[in-house]
């Protein structure tokens, strides 16, 4: 593993932490599959923290509502979130495995976009 790969892995671990859901206040554990967890597995709401996926560069920091599903080649099903303040839309991977997978009953209630 190169130095930049090790730095990226450390950065991902530092950013991939648990959090309290902004919508339902549930404690949300960190994701364990190597991807960022950016939405609650219990209500599917998120927080507008990214400009581009994983960059944590947004200053908005407002709640993002789950509004639908899309399927992306190579990424599978993704929940689409819309910021309640600025309207930014962002698809986010479903968490299917690990300590706290997304509630598939809730996911299946979302419309396909």
PDB file of N, CA and C in Angstrom:
ATOM      1  N   UNK A   1       0.853  -1.177   0.000  1.00  0.00           N
ATOM      2  CA  UNK A   1       0.000   0.000   0.000  1.00  0.00           C
ATOM      3  C   UNK A   1       0.894   1.233   0.000  1.00  0.00           C
ATOM      4  N   UNK A   2       0.616   2.172  -0.911  1.00  0.00           N
ATOM      5  CA  UNK A   2       1.437   3.383  -1.006  1.00  0.00           C
ATOM      6  C   UNK A   2       1.108   4.334   0.141  1.00  0.00           C
ATOM      7  N   UNK A   3       1.945   5.345   0.312  1.00  0.00           N
ATOM      8  CA  UNK A   3       1.720   6.344   1.351  1.00  0.00           C
ATOM      9  C   UNK A   3       0.393   7.055   1.183  1.00  0.00           C
ATOM     10  N   UNK A   4       0.041   7.400  -0.066  1.00  0.00           N
ATOM     11  CA  UNK A   4      -1.235   8.095  -0.294  1.00  0.00           C
ATOM     12  C   UNK A   4      -2.423   7.170  -0.020  1.00  0.00           C
ATOM     13  N   UNK A   5      -2.278   5.862  -0.317  1.00  0.00           N
ATOM     14  CA  UNK A   5      -3.347   4.903  -0.011  1.00  0.00           C
ATOM     15  C   UNK A   5      -3.534   4.770   1.501  1.00  0.00           C
ATOM     16  N   UNK A   6      -2.441   4.743   2.251  1.00  0.00           N
ATOM     17  CA  UNK A   6      -2.539   4.664   3.715  1.00  0.00           C
ATOM     18  C   UNK A   6      -3.191   5.927   4.283  1.00  0.00           C
ATOM     19  N   UNK A   7      -2.827   7.087   3.736  1.00  0.00           N
ATOM     20  CA  UNK A   7      -3.419   8.344   4.197  1.00  0.00           C
ATOM     21  C   UNK A   7      -4.920   8.362   3.920  1.00  0.00           C
ATOM     22  N   UNK A   8      -5.326   7.877   2.728  1.00  0.00           N
ATOM     23  CA  UNK A   8      -6.742   7.824   2.372  1.00  0.00           C
ATOM     24  C   UNK A   8      -7.484   6.897   3.335  1.00  0.00           C
ATOM     25  N   UNK A   9      -6.903   5.741   3.651  1.00  0.00           N
ATOM     26  CA  UNK A   9      -7.543   4.802   4.577  1.00  0.00           C
ATOM     27  C   UNK A   9      -7.698   5.426   5.957  1.00  0.00           C
ATOM     28  N   UNK A  10      -6.665   6.137   6.447  1.00  0.00           N
ATOM     29  CA  UNK A  10      -6.762   6.807   7.749  1.00  0.00           C
ATOM     30  C   UNK A  10      -7.836   7.888   7.710  1.00  0.00           C
ATOM     31  N   UNK A  11      -7.886   8.648   6.609  1.00  0.00           N
ATOM     32  CA  UNK A  11      -8.877   9.708   6.467  1.00  0.00           C
ATOM     33  C   UNK A  11     -10.285   9.116   6.478  1.00  0.00           C
ATOM     34  N   UNK A  12     -10.496   8.033   5.758  1.00  0.00           N
ATOM     35  CA  UNK A  12     -11.813   7.385   5.722  1.00  0.00           C
ATOM     36  C   UNK A  12     -12.227   6.923   7.117  1.00  0.00           C
ATOM     37  N   UNK A  13     -11.271   6.323   7.856  1.00  0.00           N
ATOM     38  CA  UNK A  13     -11.605   5.874   9.211  1.00  0.00           C
ATOM     39  C   UNK A  13     -11.968   7.060  10.091  1.00  0.00           C
ATOM     40  N   UNK A  14     -11.250   8.172   9.951  1.00  0.00           N
ATOM     41  CA  UNK A  14     -11.517   9.356  10.768  1.00  0.00           C
ATOM     42  C   UNK A  14     -12.880   9.955  10.428  1.00  0.00           C
ATOM     43  N   UNK A  15     -13.266   9.938   9.161  1.00  0.00           N
ATOM     44  CA  UNK A  15     -14.540  10.508   8.739  1.00  0.00           C
ATOM     45  C   UNK A  15     -15.704   9.550   8.946  1.00  0.00           C
ATOM     46  N   UNK A  16     -15.443   8.262   8.951  1.00  0.00           N
ATOM     47  CA  UNK A  16     -16.498   7.257   9.061  1.00  0.00           C
ATOM     48  C   UNK A  16     -16.751   6.951  10.527  1.00  0.00           C
ATOM     49  N   UNK A  17     -17.464   7.856  11.173  1.00  0.00           N
ATOM     50  CA  UNK A  17     -17.761   7.702  12.592  1.00  0.00           C
ATOM     51  C   UNK A  17     -19.270   7.628  12.781  1.00  0.00           C
ATOM     52  N   UNK A  18     -19.671   7.144  13.943  1.00  0.00           N
ATOM     53  CA  UNK A  18     -21.086   7.130  14.271  1.00  0.00           C
ATOM     54  C   UNK A  18     -21.591   8.546  14.502  1.00  0.00           C
ATOM     55  N   UNK A  19     -22.910   8.698  14.513  1.00  0.00           N
ATOM     56  CA  UNK A  19     -23.502  10.018  14.724  1.00  0.00           C
ATOM     57  C   UNK A  19     -24.929   9.854  15.232  1.00  0.00           C
ATOM     58  N   UNK A  20     -25.514  10.945  15.678  1.00  0.00           N
ATOM     59  CA  UNK A  20     -26.914  10.951  16.072  1.00  0.00           C
ATOM     60  C   UNK A  20     -27.729  11.470  14.898  1.00  0.00           C
ATOM     61  N   UNK A  21     -28.789  10.775  14.546  1.00  0.00           N
ATOM     62  CA  UNK A  21     -29.621  11.172  13.414  1.00  0.00           C
ATOM     63  C   UNK A  21     -30.266  12.536  13.666  1.00  0.00           C
ATOM     64  N   UNK A  22     -30.156  13.402  12.684  1.00  0.00           N
ATOM     65  CA  UNK A  22     -30.719  14.748  12.766  1.00  0.00           C
ATOM     66  C   UNK A  22     -32.243  14.724  12.735  1.00  0.00           C
ATOM     67  N   UNK A  23     -32.826  13.645  12.226  1.00  0.00           N
ATOM     68  CA  UNK A  23     -34.284  13.570  12.085  1.00  0.00           C
ATOM     69  C   UNK A  23     -34.944  12.824  13.248  1.00  0.00           C
ATOM     70  N   UNK A  24     -34.482  11.610  13.540  1.00  0.00           N
ATOM     71  CA  UNK A  24     -35.140  10.787  14.565  1.00  0.00           C
ATOM     72  C   UNK A  24     -34.338  10.651  15.858  1.00  0.00           C
ATOM     73  N   UNK A  25     -33.126  11.208  15.880  1.00  0.00           N
ATOM     74  CA  UNK A  25     -32.242  11.211  17.059  1.00  0.00           C
ATOM     75  C   UNK A  25     -31.715   9.831  17.453  1.00  0.00           C
ATOM     76  N   UNK A  26     -31.859   8.843  16.580  1.00  0.00           N
ATOM     77  CA  UNK A  26     -31.322   7.507  16.872  1.00  0.00           C
ATOM     78  C   UNK A  26     -29.793   7.537  16.814  1.00  0.00           C
ATOM     79  N   UNK A  27     -29.134   6.766  17.661  1.00  0.00           N
ATOM     80  CA  UNK A  27     -27.674   6.639  17.541  1.00  0.00           C
ATOM     81  C   UNK A  27     -27.355   5.756  16.325  1.00  0.00           C
ATOM     82  N   UNK A  28     -26.538   6.264  15.416  1.00  0.00           N
ATOM     83  CA  UNK A  28     -26.211   5.565  14.173  1.00  0.00           C
ATOM     84  C   UNK A  28     -24.748   5.149  14.220  1.00  0.00           C
ATOM     85  N   UNK A  29     -24.464   3.843  14.151  1.00  0.00           N
ATOM     86  CA  UNK A  29     -23.075   3.385  14.199  1.00  0.00           C
ATOM     87  C   UNK A  29     -22.346   3.668  12.884  1.00  0.00           C
ATOM     88  N   UNK A  30     -21.032   3.713  12.950  1.00  0.00           N
ATOM     89  CA  UNK A  30     -20.209   3.864  11.745  1.00  0.00           C
ATOM     90  C   UNK A  30     -20.439   2.669  10.831  1.00  0.00           C
ATOM     91  N   UNK A  31     -20.269   2.888   9.551  1.00  0.00           N
ATOM     92  CA  UNK A  31     -20.385   1.813   8.572  1.00  0.00           C
ATOM     93  C   UNK A  31     -19.124   0.959   8.630  1.00  0.00           C
ATOM     94  N   UNK A  32     -19.259  -0.336   8.401  1.00  0.00           N
ATOM     95  CA  UNK A  32     -18.112  -1.235   8.500  1.00  0.00           C
ATOM     96  C   UNK A  32     -17.701  -1.845   7.173  1.00  0.00           C
ATOM     97  N   UNK A  33     -18.283  -1.366   6.053  1.00  0.00           N
ATOM     98  CA  UNK A  33     -17.952  -1.975   4.758  1.00  0.00           C
ATOM     99  C   UNK A  33     -16.956  -1.153   3.930  1.00  0.00           C
ATOM    100  N   UNK A  34     -16.314  -0.149   4.532  1.00  0.00           N
ATOM    101  CA  UNK A  34     -15.321   0.646   3.816  1.00  0.00           C
ATOM    102  C   UNK A  34     -15.868   1.893   3.158  1.00  0.00           C
ATOM    103  N   UNK A  35     -17.182   2.099   3.194  1.00  0.00           N
ATOM    104  CA  UNK A  35     -17.809   3.295   2.638  1.00  0.00           C
ATOM    105  C   UNK A  35     -18.275   4.194   3.774  1.00  0.00           C
ATOM    106  N   UNK A  36     -18.462   5.465   3.465  1.00  0.00           N
ATOM    107  CA  UNK A  36     -19.020   6.386   4.451  1.00  0.00           C
ATOM    108  C   UNK A  36     -20.480   6.057   4.692  1.00  0.00           C
ATOM    109  N   UNK A  37     -20.906   6.161   5.928  1.00  0.00           N
ATOM    110  CA  UNK A  37     -22.339   6.109   6.224  1.00  0.00           C
ATOM    111  C   UNK A  37     -22.774   7.549   6.380  1.00  0.00           C
ATOM    112  N   UNK A  38     -23.759   7.950   5.596  1.00  0.00           N
ATOM    113  CA  UNK A  38     -24.191   9.339   5.672  1.00  0.00           C
ATOM    114  C   UNK A  38     -25.698   9.476   5.836  1.00  0.00           C
ATOM    115  N   UNK A  39     -26.356   8.400   6.182  1.00  0.00           N
ATOM    116  CA  UNK A  39     -27.777   8.488   6.458  1.00  0.00           C
ATOM    117  C   UNK A  39     -28.158   7.482   7.541  1.00  0.00           C
ATOM    118  N   UNK A  40     -29.269   7.753   8.157  1.00  0.00           N
ATOM    119  CA  UNK A  40     -29.762   6.923   9.260  1.00  0.00           C
ATOM    120  C   UNK A  40     -30.392   5.637   8.711  1.00  0.00           C
ATOM    121  N   UNK A  41     -30.030   4.470   9.246  1.00  0.00           N
ATOM    122  CA  UNK A  41     -30.617   3.218   8.771  1.00  0.00           C
ATOM    123  C   UNK A  41     -32.058   3.024   9.248  1.00  0.00           C
ATOM    124  N   UNK A  42     -32.479   3.830  10.212  1.00  0.00           N
ATOM    125  CA  UNK A  42     -33.798   3.652  10.813  1.00  0.00           C
ATOM    126  C   UNK A  42     -34.880   4.523  10.164  1.00  0.00           C
ATOM    127  N   UNK A  43     -34.515   5.740   9.714  1.00  0.00           N
ATOM    128  CA  UNK A  43     -35.496   6.628   9.066  1.00  0.00           C
ATOM    129  C   UNK A  43     -35.032   7.079   7.680  1.00  0.00           C
ATOM    130  N   UNK A  44     -33.784   6.791   7.315  1.00  0.00           N
ATOM    131  CA  UNK A  44     -33.162   7.070   6.018  1.00  0.00           C
ATOM    132  C   UNK A  44     -32.821   8.547   5.788  1.00  0.00           C
ATOM    133  N   UNK A  45     -33.056   9.424   6.761  1.00  0.00           N
ATOM    134  CA  UNK A  45     -32.696  10.831   6.605  1.00  0.00           C
ATOM    135  C   UNK A  45     -31.181  10.997   6.671  1.00  0.00           C
ATOM    136  N   UNK A  46     -30.703  12.078   6.091  1.00  0.00           N
ATOM    137  CA  UNK A  46     -29.278  12.365   6.022  1.00  0.00           C
ATOM    138  C   UNK A  46     -29.036  13.809   6.443  1.00  0.00           C
ATOM    139  N   UNK A  47     -27.797  14.243   6.317  1.00  0.00           N
ATOM    140  CA  UNK A  47     -27.398  15.610   6.623  1.00  0.00           C
ATOM    141  C   UNK A  47     -26.572  16.107   5.450  1.00  0.00           C
ATOM    142  N   UNK A  48     -26.803  17.323   5.005  1.00  0.00           N
ATOM    143  CA  UNK A  48     -26.088  17.867   3.843  1.00  0.00           C
ATOM    144  C   UNK A  48     -24.669  18.246   4.256  1.00  0.00           C
ATOM    145  N   UNK A  49     -23.762  17.280   4.121  1.00  0.00           N
ATOM    146  CA  UNK A  49     -22.359  17.505   4.487  1.00  0.00           C
ATOM    147  C   UNK A  49     -21.414  17.457   3.292  1.00  0.00           C
ATOM    148  N   UNK A  50     -21.856  16.909   2.152  1.00  0.00           N
ATOM    149  CA  UNK A  50     -20.982  16.746   0.985  1.00  0.00           C
ATOM    150  C   UNK A  50     -21.391  17.667  -0.162  1.00  0.00           C
ATOM    151  N   UNK A  51     -20.368  18.165  -0.872  1.00  0.00           N
ATOM    152  CA  UNK A  51     -20.584  18.799  -2.169  1.00  0.00           C
ATOM    153  C   UNK A  51     -20.489  17.692  -3.215  1.00  0.00           C
ATOM    154  N   UNK A  52     -19.419  16.910  -3.138  1.00  0.00           N
ATOM    155  CA  UNK A  52     -19.232  15.700  -3.928  1.00  0.00           C
ATOM    156  C   UNK A  52     -19.201  14.537  -2.951  1.00  0.00           C
ATOM    157  N   UNK A  53     -19.658  13.349  -3.345  1.00  0.00           N
ATOM    158  CA  UNK A  53     -19.739  12.232  -2.402  1.00  0.00           C
ATOM    159  C   UNK A  53     -18.440  12.004  -1.620  1.00  0.00           C
ATOM    160  N   UNK A  54     -18.572  12.033  -0.293  1.00  0.00           N
ATOM    161  CA  UNK A  54     -17.450  11.742   0.594  1.00  0.00           C
ATOM    162  C   UNK A  54     -16.526  12.892   0.899  1.00  0.00           C
ATOM    163  N   UNK A  55     -16.731  14.088   0.311  1.00  0.00           N
ATOM    164  CA  UNK A  55     -15.762  15.168   0.526  1.00  0.00           C
ATOM    165  C   UNK A  55     -15.979  15.956   1.814  1.00  0.00           C
ATOM    166  N   UNK A  56     -17.158  15.871   2.405  1.00  0.00           N
ATOM    167  CA  UNK A  56     -17.512  16.576   3.641  1.00  0.00           C
ATOM    168  C   UNK A  56     -17.241  18.077   3.538  1.00  0.00           C
ATOM    169  N   UNK A  57     -17.456  18.657   2.344  1.00  0.00           N
ATOM    170  CA  UNK A  57     -17.103  20.050   2.073  1.00  0.00           C
ATOM    171  C   UNK A  57     -18.293  21.012   2.079  1.00  0.00           C
ATOM    172  N   UNK A  58     -19.503  20.543   2.319  1.00  0.00           N
ATOM    173  CA  UNK A  58     -20.658  21.441   2.301  1.00  0.00           C
ATOM    174  C   UNK A  58     -20.749  22.235   3.598  1.00  0.00           C
ATOM    175  N   UNK A  59     -21.065  23.503   3.455  1.00  0.00           N
ATOM    176  CA  UNK A  59     -21.299  24.356   4.623  1.00  0.00           C
ATOM    177  C   UNK A  59     -22.769  24.380   5.026  1.00  0.00           C
ATOM    178  N   UNK A  60     -23.644  23.768   4.234  1.00  0.00           N
ATOM    179  CA  UNK A  60     -25.092  23.823   4.462  1.00  0.00           C
ATOM    180  C   UNK A  60     -25.467  23.152   5.789  1.00  0.00           C
ATOM    181  N   UNK A  61     -25.098  21.880   5.947  1.00  0.00           N
ATOM    182  CA  UNK A  61     -25.328  21.121   7.185  1.00  0.00           C
ATOM    183  C   UNK A  61     -26.786  21.036   7.618  1.00  0.00           C
ATOM    184  N   UNK A  62     -27.704  21.041   6.665  1.00  0.00           N
ATOM    185  CA  UNK A  62     -29.132  20.944   6.973  1.00  0.00           C
ATOM    186  C   UNK A  62     -29.634  19.533   6.692  1.00  0.00           C
ATOM    187  N   UNK A  63     -30.791  19.158   7.248  1.00  0.00           N
ATOM    188  CA  UNK A  63     -31.335  17.817   7.018  1.00  0.00           C
ATOM    189  C   UNK A  63     -31.646  17.566   5.544  1.00  0.00           C
ATOM    190  N   UNK A  64     -31.458  16.304   5.146  1.00  0.00           N
ATOM    191  CA  UNK A  64     -31.781  15.870   3.789  1.00  0.00           C
ATOM    192  C   UNK A  64     -32.813  14.748   3.885  1.00  0.00           C
ATOM    193  N   UNK A  65     -33.926  14.965   3.195  1.00  0.00           N
ATOM    194  CA  UNK A  65     -35.046  14.022   3.205  1.00  0.00           C
ATOM    195  C   UNK A  65     -34.851  12.935   2.153  1.00  0.00           C
ATOM    196  N   UNK A  66     -35.131  11.669   2.487  1.00  0.00           N
ATOM    197  CA  UNK A  66     -35.095  10.619   1.461  1.00  0.00           C
ATOM    198  C   UNK A  66     -36.310  10.785   0.551  1.00  0.00           C
ATOM    199  N   UNK A  67     -36.073  10.940  -0.759  1.00  0.00           N
ATOM    200  CA  UNK A  67     -37.191  11.214  -1.669  1.00  0.00           C
ATOM    201  C   UNK A  67     -37.402  10.130  -2.716  1.00  0.00           C
ATOM    202  N   UNK A  68     -36.463   9.192  -2.848  1.00  0.00           N
ATOM    203  CA  UNK A  68     -36.653   8.148  -3.849  1.00  0.00           C
ATOM    204  C   UNK A  68     -35.461   7.235  -3.974  1.00  0.00           C
ATOM    205  N   UNK A  69     -35.579   6.324  -4.936  1.00  0.00           N
ATOM    206  CA  UNK A  69     -34.530   5.344  -5.213  1.00  0.00           C
ATOM    207  C   UNK A  69     -34.078   5.467  -6.659  1.00  0.00           C
ATOM    208  N   UNK A  70     -32.796   5.206  -6.880  1.00  0.00           N
ATOM    209  CA  UNK A  70     -32.247   5.051  -8.220  1.00  0.00           C
ATOM    210  C   UNK A  70     -31.348   3.823  -8.197  1.00  0.00           C
ATOM    211  N   UNK A  71     -31.079   3.285  -9.376  1.00  0.00           N
ATOM    212  CA  UNK A  71     -30.116   2.184  -9.476  1.00  0.00           C
ATOM    213  C   UNK A  71     -28.973   2.670 -10.346  1.00  0.00           C
ATOM    214  N   UNK A  72     -27.753   2.563  -9.814  1.00  0.00           N
ATOM    215  CA  UNK A  72     -26.557   3.012 -10.520  1.00  0.00           C
ATOM    216  C   UNK A  72     -25.691   1.803 -10.842  1.00  0.00           C
ATOM    217  N   UNK A  73     -25.195   1.755 -12.064  1.00  0.00           N
ATOM    218  CA  UNK A  73     -24.304   0.681 -12.474  1.00  0.00           C
ATOM    219  C   UNK A  73     -23.093   0.636 -11.556  1.00  0.00           C
ATOM    220  N   UNK A  74     -22.801  -0.534 -11.024  1.00  0.00           N
ATOM    221  CA  UNK A  74     -21.652  -0.712 -10.148  1.00  0.00           C
ATOM    222  C   UNK A  74     -21.898  -0.323  -8.705  1.00  0.00           C
ATOM    223  N   UNK A  75     -22.979   0.396  -8.422  1.00  0.00           N
ATOM    224  CA  UNK A  75     -23.260   0.819  -7.048  1.00  0.00           C
ATOM    225  C   UNK A  75     -24.573   0.269  -6.526  1.00  0.00           C
ATOM    226  N   UNK A  76     -25.393  -0.271  -7.412  1.00  0.00           N
ATOM    227  CA  UNK A  76     -26.663  -0.840  -6.982  1.00  0.00           C
ATOM    228  C   UNK A  76     -27.686   0.218  -6.635  1.00  0.00           C
ATOM    229  N   UNK A  77     -28.622  -0.150  -5.766  1.00  0.00           N
ATOM    230  CA  UNK A  77     -29.671   0.769  -5.352  1.00  0.00           C
ATOM    231  C   UNK A  77     -29.074   1.880  -4.514  1.00  0.00           C
ATOM    232  N   UNK A  78     -29.585   3.088  -4.721  1.00  0.00           N
ATOM    233  CA  UNK A  78     -29.160   4.229  -3.926  1.00  0.00           C
ATOM    234  C   UNK A  78     -30.390   5.037  -3.515  1.00  0.00           C
ATOM    235  N   UNK A  79     -30.372   5.523  -2.278  1.00  0.00           N
ATOM    236  CA  UNK A  79     -31.410   6.418  -1.786  1.00  0.00           C
ATOM    237  C   UNK A  79     -31.045   7.824  -2.243  1.00  0.00           C
ATOM    238  N   UNK A  80     -32.000   8.527  -2.839  1.00  0.00           N
ATOM    239  CA  UNK A  80     -31.777   9.913  -3.231  1.00  0.00           C
ATOM    240  C   UNK A  80     -32.298  10.808  -2.112  1.00  0.00           C
ATOM    241  N   UNK A  81     -31.420  11.702  -1.661  1.00  0.00           N
ATOM    242  CA  UNK A  81     -31.777  12.662  -0.619  1.00  0.00           C
ATOM    243  C   UNK A  81     -31.862  14.056  -1.226  1.00  0.00           C
ATOM    244  N   UNK A  82     -32.798  14.857  -0.705  1.00  0.00           N
ATOM    245  CA  UNK A  82     -32.923  16.263  -1.110  1.00  0.00           C
ATOM    246  C   UNK A  82     -32.811  17.129   0.138  1.00  0.00           C
ATOM    247  N   UNK A  83     -31.910  18.122   0.077  1.00  0.00           N
ATOM    248  CA  UNK A  83     -31.705  19.022   1.208  1.00  0.00           C
ATOM    249  C   UNK A  83     -32.956  19.851   1.443  1.00  0.00           C
ATOM    250  N   UNK A  84     -33.381  19.927   2.693  1.00  0.00           N
ATOM    251  CA  UNK A  84     -34.582  20.677   3.047  1.00  0.00           C
ATOM    252  C   UNK A  84     -34.339  22.181   3.028  1.00  0.00           C
ATOM    253  N   UNK A  85     -33.077  22.607   2.952  1.00  0.00           N
ATOM    254  CA  UNK A  85     -32.766  24.038   2.924  1.00  0.00           C
ATOM    255  C   UNK A  85     -32.457  24.538   1.517  1.00  0.00           C
ATOM    256  N   UNK A  86     -31.539  23.869   0.824  1.00  0.00           N
ATOM    257  CA  UNK A  86     -31.066  24.396  -0.467  1.00  0.00           C
ATOM    258  C   UNK A  86     -31.515  23.581  -1.669  1.00  0.00           C
ATOM    259  N   UNK A  87     -32.138  22.413  -1.452  1.00  0.00           N
ATOM    260  CA  UNK A  87     -32.640  21.598  -2.549  1.00  0.00           C
ATOM    261  C   UNK A  87     -31.617  20.694  -3.211  1.00  0.00           C
ATOM    262  N   UNK A  88     -30.359  20.723  -2.753  1.00  0.00           N
ATOM    263  CA  UNK A  88     -29.323  19.852  -3.327  1.00  0.00           C
ATOM    264  C   UNK A  88     -29.789  18.403  -3.259  1.00  0.00           C
ATOM    265  N   UNK A  89     -29.574  17.676  -4.352  1.00  0.00           N
ATOM    266  CA  UNK A  89     -29.925  16.251  -4.401  1.00  0.00           C
ATOM    267  C   UNK A  89     -28.649  15.423  -4.443  1.00  0.00           C
ATOM    268  N   UNK A  90     -28.672  14.314  -3.706  1.00  0.00           N
ATOM    269  CA  UNK A  90     -27.491  13.455  -3.629  1.00  0.00           C
ATOM    270  C   UNK A  90     -27.920  12.005  -3.494  1.00  0.00           C
ATOM    271  N   UNK A  91     -27.499  11.117  -4.405  1.00  0.00           N
ATOM    272  CA  UNK A  91     -27.761   9.688  -4.203  1.00  0.00           C
ATOM    273  C   UNK A  91     -26.730   9.110  -3.235  1.00  0.00           C
ATOM    274  N   UNK A  92     -27.163   8.190  -2.393  1.00  0.00           N
ATOM    275  CA  UNK A  92     -26.284   7.568  -1.403  1.00  0.00           C
ATOM    276  C   UNK A  92     -26.499   6.057  -1.408  1.00  0.00           C
ATOM    277  N   UNK A  93     -25.388   5.322  -1.383  1.00  0.00           N
ATOM    278  CA  UNK A  93     -25.465   3.858  -1.365  1.00  0.00           C
ATOM    279  C   UNK A  93     -26.267   3.354  -0.185  1.00  0.00           C
ATOM    280  N   UNK A  94     -26.994   2.283  -0.425  1.00  0.00           N
ATOM    281  CA  UNK A  94     -27.644   1.589   0.674  1.00  0.00           C
ATOM    282  C   UNK A  94     -26.588   0.835   1.472  1.00  0.00           C
ATOM    283  N   UNK A  95     -26.826   0.704   2.747  1.00  0.00           N
ATOM    284  CA  UNK A  95     -25.970  -0.121   3.597  1.00  0.00           C
ATOM    285  C   UNK A  95     -26.711  -1.428   3.796  1.00  0.00           C
ATOM    286  N   UNK A  96     -26.173  -2.495   3.210  1.00  0.00           N
ATOM    287  CA  UNK A  96     -26.880  -3.781   3.224  1.00  0.00           C
ATOM    288  C   UNK A  96     -26.341  -4.736   4.278  1.00  0.00           C
ATOM    289  N   UNK A  97     -25.102  -4.521   4.714  1.00  0.00           N
ATOM    290  CA  UNK A  97     -24.455  -5.429   5.658  1.00  0.00           C
ATOM    291  C   UNK A  97     -23.917  -4.631   6.834  1.00  0.00           C
ATOM    292  N   UNK A  98     -23.320  -5.344   7.780  1.00  0.00           N
ATOM    293  CA  UNK A  98     -22.671  -4.677   8.904  1.00  0.00           C
ATOM    294  C   UNK A  98     -23.553  -4.618  10.123  1.00  0.00           C
ATOM    295  N   UNK A  99     -23.146  -3.771  11.051  1.00  0.00           N
ATOM    296  CA  UNK A  99     -23.794  -3.688  12.354  1.00  0.00           C
ATOM    297  C   UNK A  99     -25.243  -3.201  12.264  1.00  0.00           C
ATOM    298  N   UNK A 100     -25.512  -2.278  11.359  1.00  0.00           N
ATOM    299  CA  UNK A 100     -26.846  -1.696  11.298  1.00  0.00           C
ATOM    300  C   UNK A 100     -27.242  -1.405   9.849  1.00  0.00           C
ATOM    301  N   UNK A 101     -27.689  -2.433   9.109  1.00  0.00           N
ATOM    302  CA  UNK A 101     -28.077  -2.211   7.710  1.00  0.00           C
ATOM    303  C   UNK A 101     -29.326  -1.340   7.614  1.00  0.00           C
ATOM    304  N   UNK A 102     -29.510  -0.721   6.451  1.00  0.00           N
ATOM    305  CA  UNK A 102     -30.695   0.107   6.221  1.00  0.00           C
ATOM    306  C   UNK A 102     -31.963  -0.732   6.307  1.00  0.00           C
ATOM    307  N   UNK A 103     -33.021  -0.123   6.804  1.00  0.00           N
ATOM    308  CA  UNK A 103     -34.316  -0.766   6.932  1.00  0.00           C
ATOM    309  C   UNK A 103     -34.920  -0.933   5.534  1.00  0.00           C
ATOM    310  N   UNK A 104     -34.864  -2.153   4.994  1.00  0.00           N
ATOM    311  CA  UNK A 104     -35.336  -2.392   3.635  1.00  0.00           C
ATOM    312  C   UNK A 104     -36.835  -2.172   3.474  1.00  0.00           C
ATOM    313  N   UNK A 105     -37.611  -2.337   4.543  1.00  0.00           N
ATOM    314  CA  UNK A 105     -39.042  -2.042   4.458  1.00  0.00           C
ATOM    315  C   UNK A 105     -39.256  -0.558   4.138  1.00  0.00           C
ATOM    316  N   UNK A 106     -38.458   0.319   4.775  1.00  0.00           N
ATOM    317  CA  UNK A 106     -38.549   1.758   4.478  1.00  0.00           C
ATOM    318  C   UNK A 106     -38.034   2.070   3.079  1.00  0.00           C
ATOM    319  N   UNK A 107     -36.932   1.437   2.716  1.00  0.00           N
ATOM    320  CA  UNK A 107     -36.348   1.661   1.384  1.00  0.00           C
ATOM    321  C   UNK A 107     -37.373   1.339   0.302  1.00  0.00           C
ATOM    322  N   UNK A 108     -38.076   0.224   0.465  1.00  0.00           N
ATOM    323  CA  UNK A 108     -39.026  -0.218  -0.561  1.00  0.00           C
ATOM    324  C   UNK A 108     -40.285   0.646  -0.634  1.00  0.00           C
ATOM    325  N   UNK A 109     -40.500   1.507   0.358  1.00  0.00           N
ATOM    326  CA  UNK A 109     -41.613   2.449   0.302  1.00  0.00           C
ATOM    327  C   UNK A 109     -41.280   3.679  -0.555  1.00  0.00           C
ATOM    328  N   UNK A 110     -39.984   3.896  -0.834  1.00  0.00           N
ATOM    329  CA  UNK A 110     -39.581   5.060  -1.625  1.00  0.00           C
ATOM    330  C   UNK A 110     -39.922   4.854  -3.097  1.00  0.00           C
ATOM    331  N   UNK A 111     -40.320   5.918  -3.793  1.00  0.00           N
ATOM    332  CA  UNK A 111     -40.606   5.788  -5.224  1.00  0.00           C
ATOM    333  C   UNK A 111     -39.317   5.698  -6.042  1.00  0.00           C
ATOM    334  N   UNK A 112     -39.381   5.019  -7.190  1.00  0.00           N
ATOM    335  CA  UNK A 112     -38.257   4.987  -8.123  1.00  0.00           C
ATOM    336  C   UNK A 112     -38.224   6.307  -8.876  1.00  0.00           C
ATOM    337  N   UNK A 113     -37.051   6.883  -8.987  1.00  0.00           N
ATOM    338  CA  UNK A 113     -36.895   8.151  -9.705  1.00  0.00           C
ATOM    339  C   UNK A 113     -36.261   7.923 -11.057  1.00  0.00           C
TER     340      UNK A 113
END
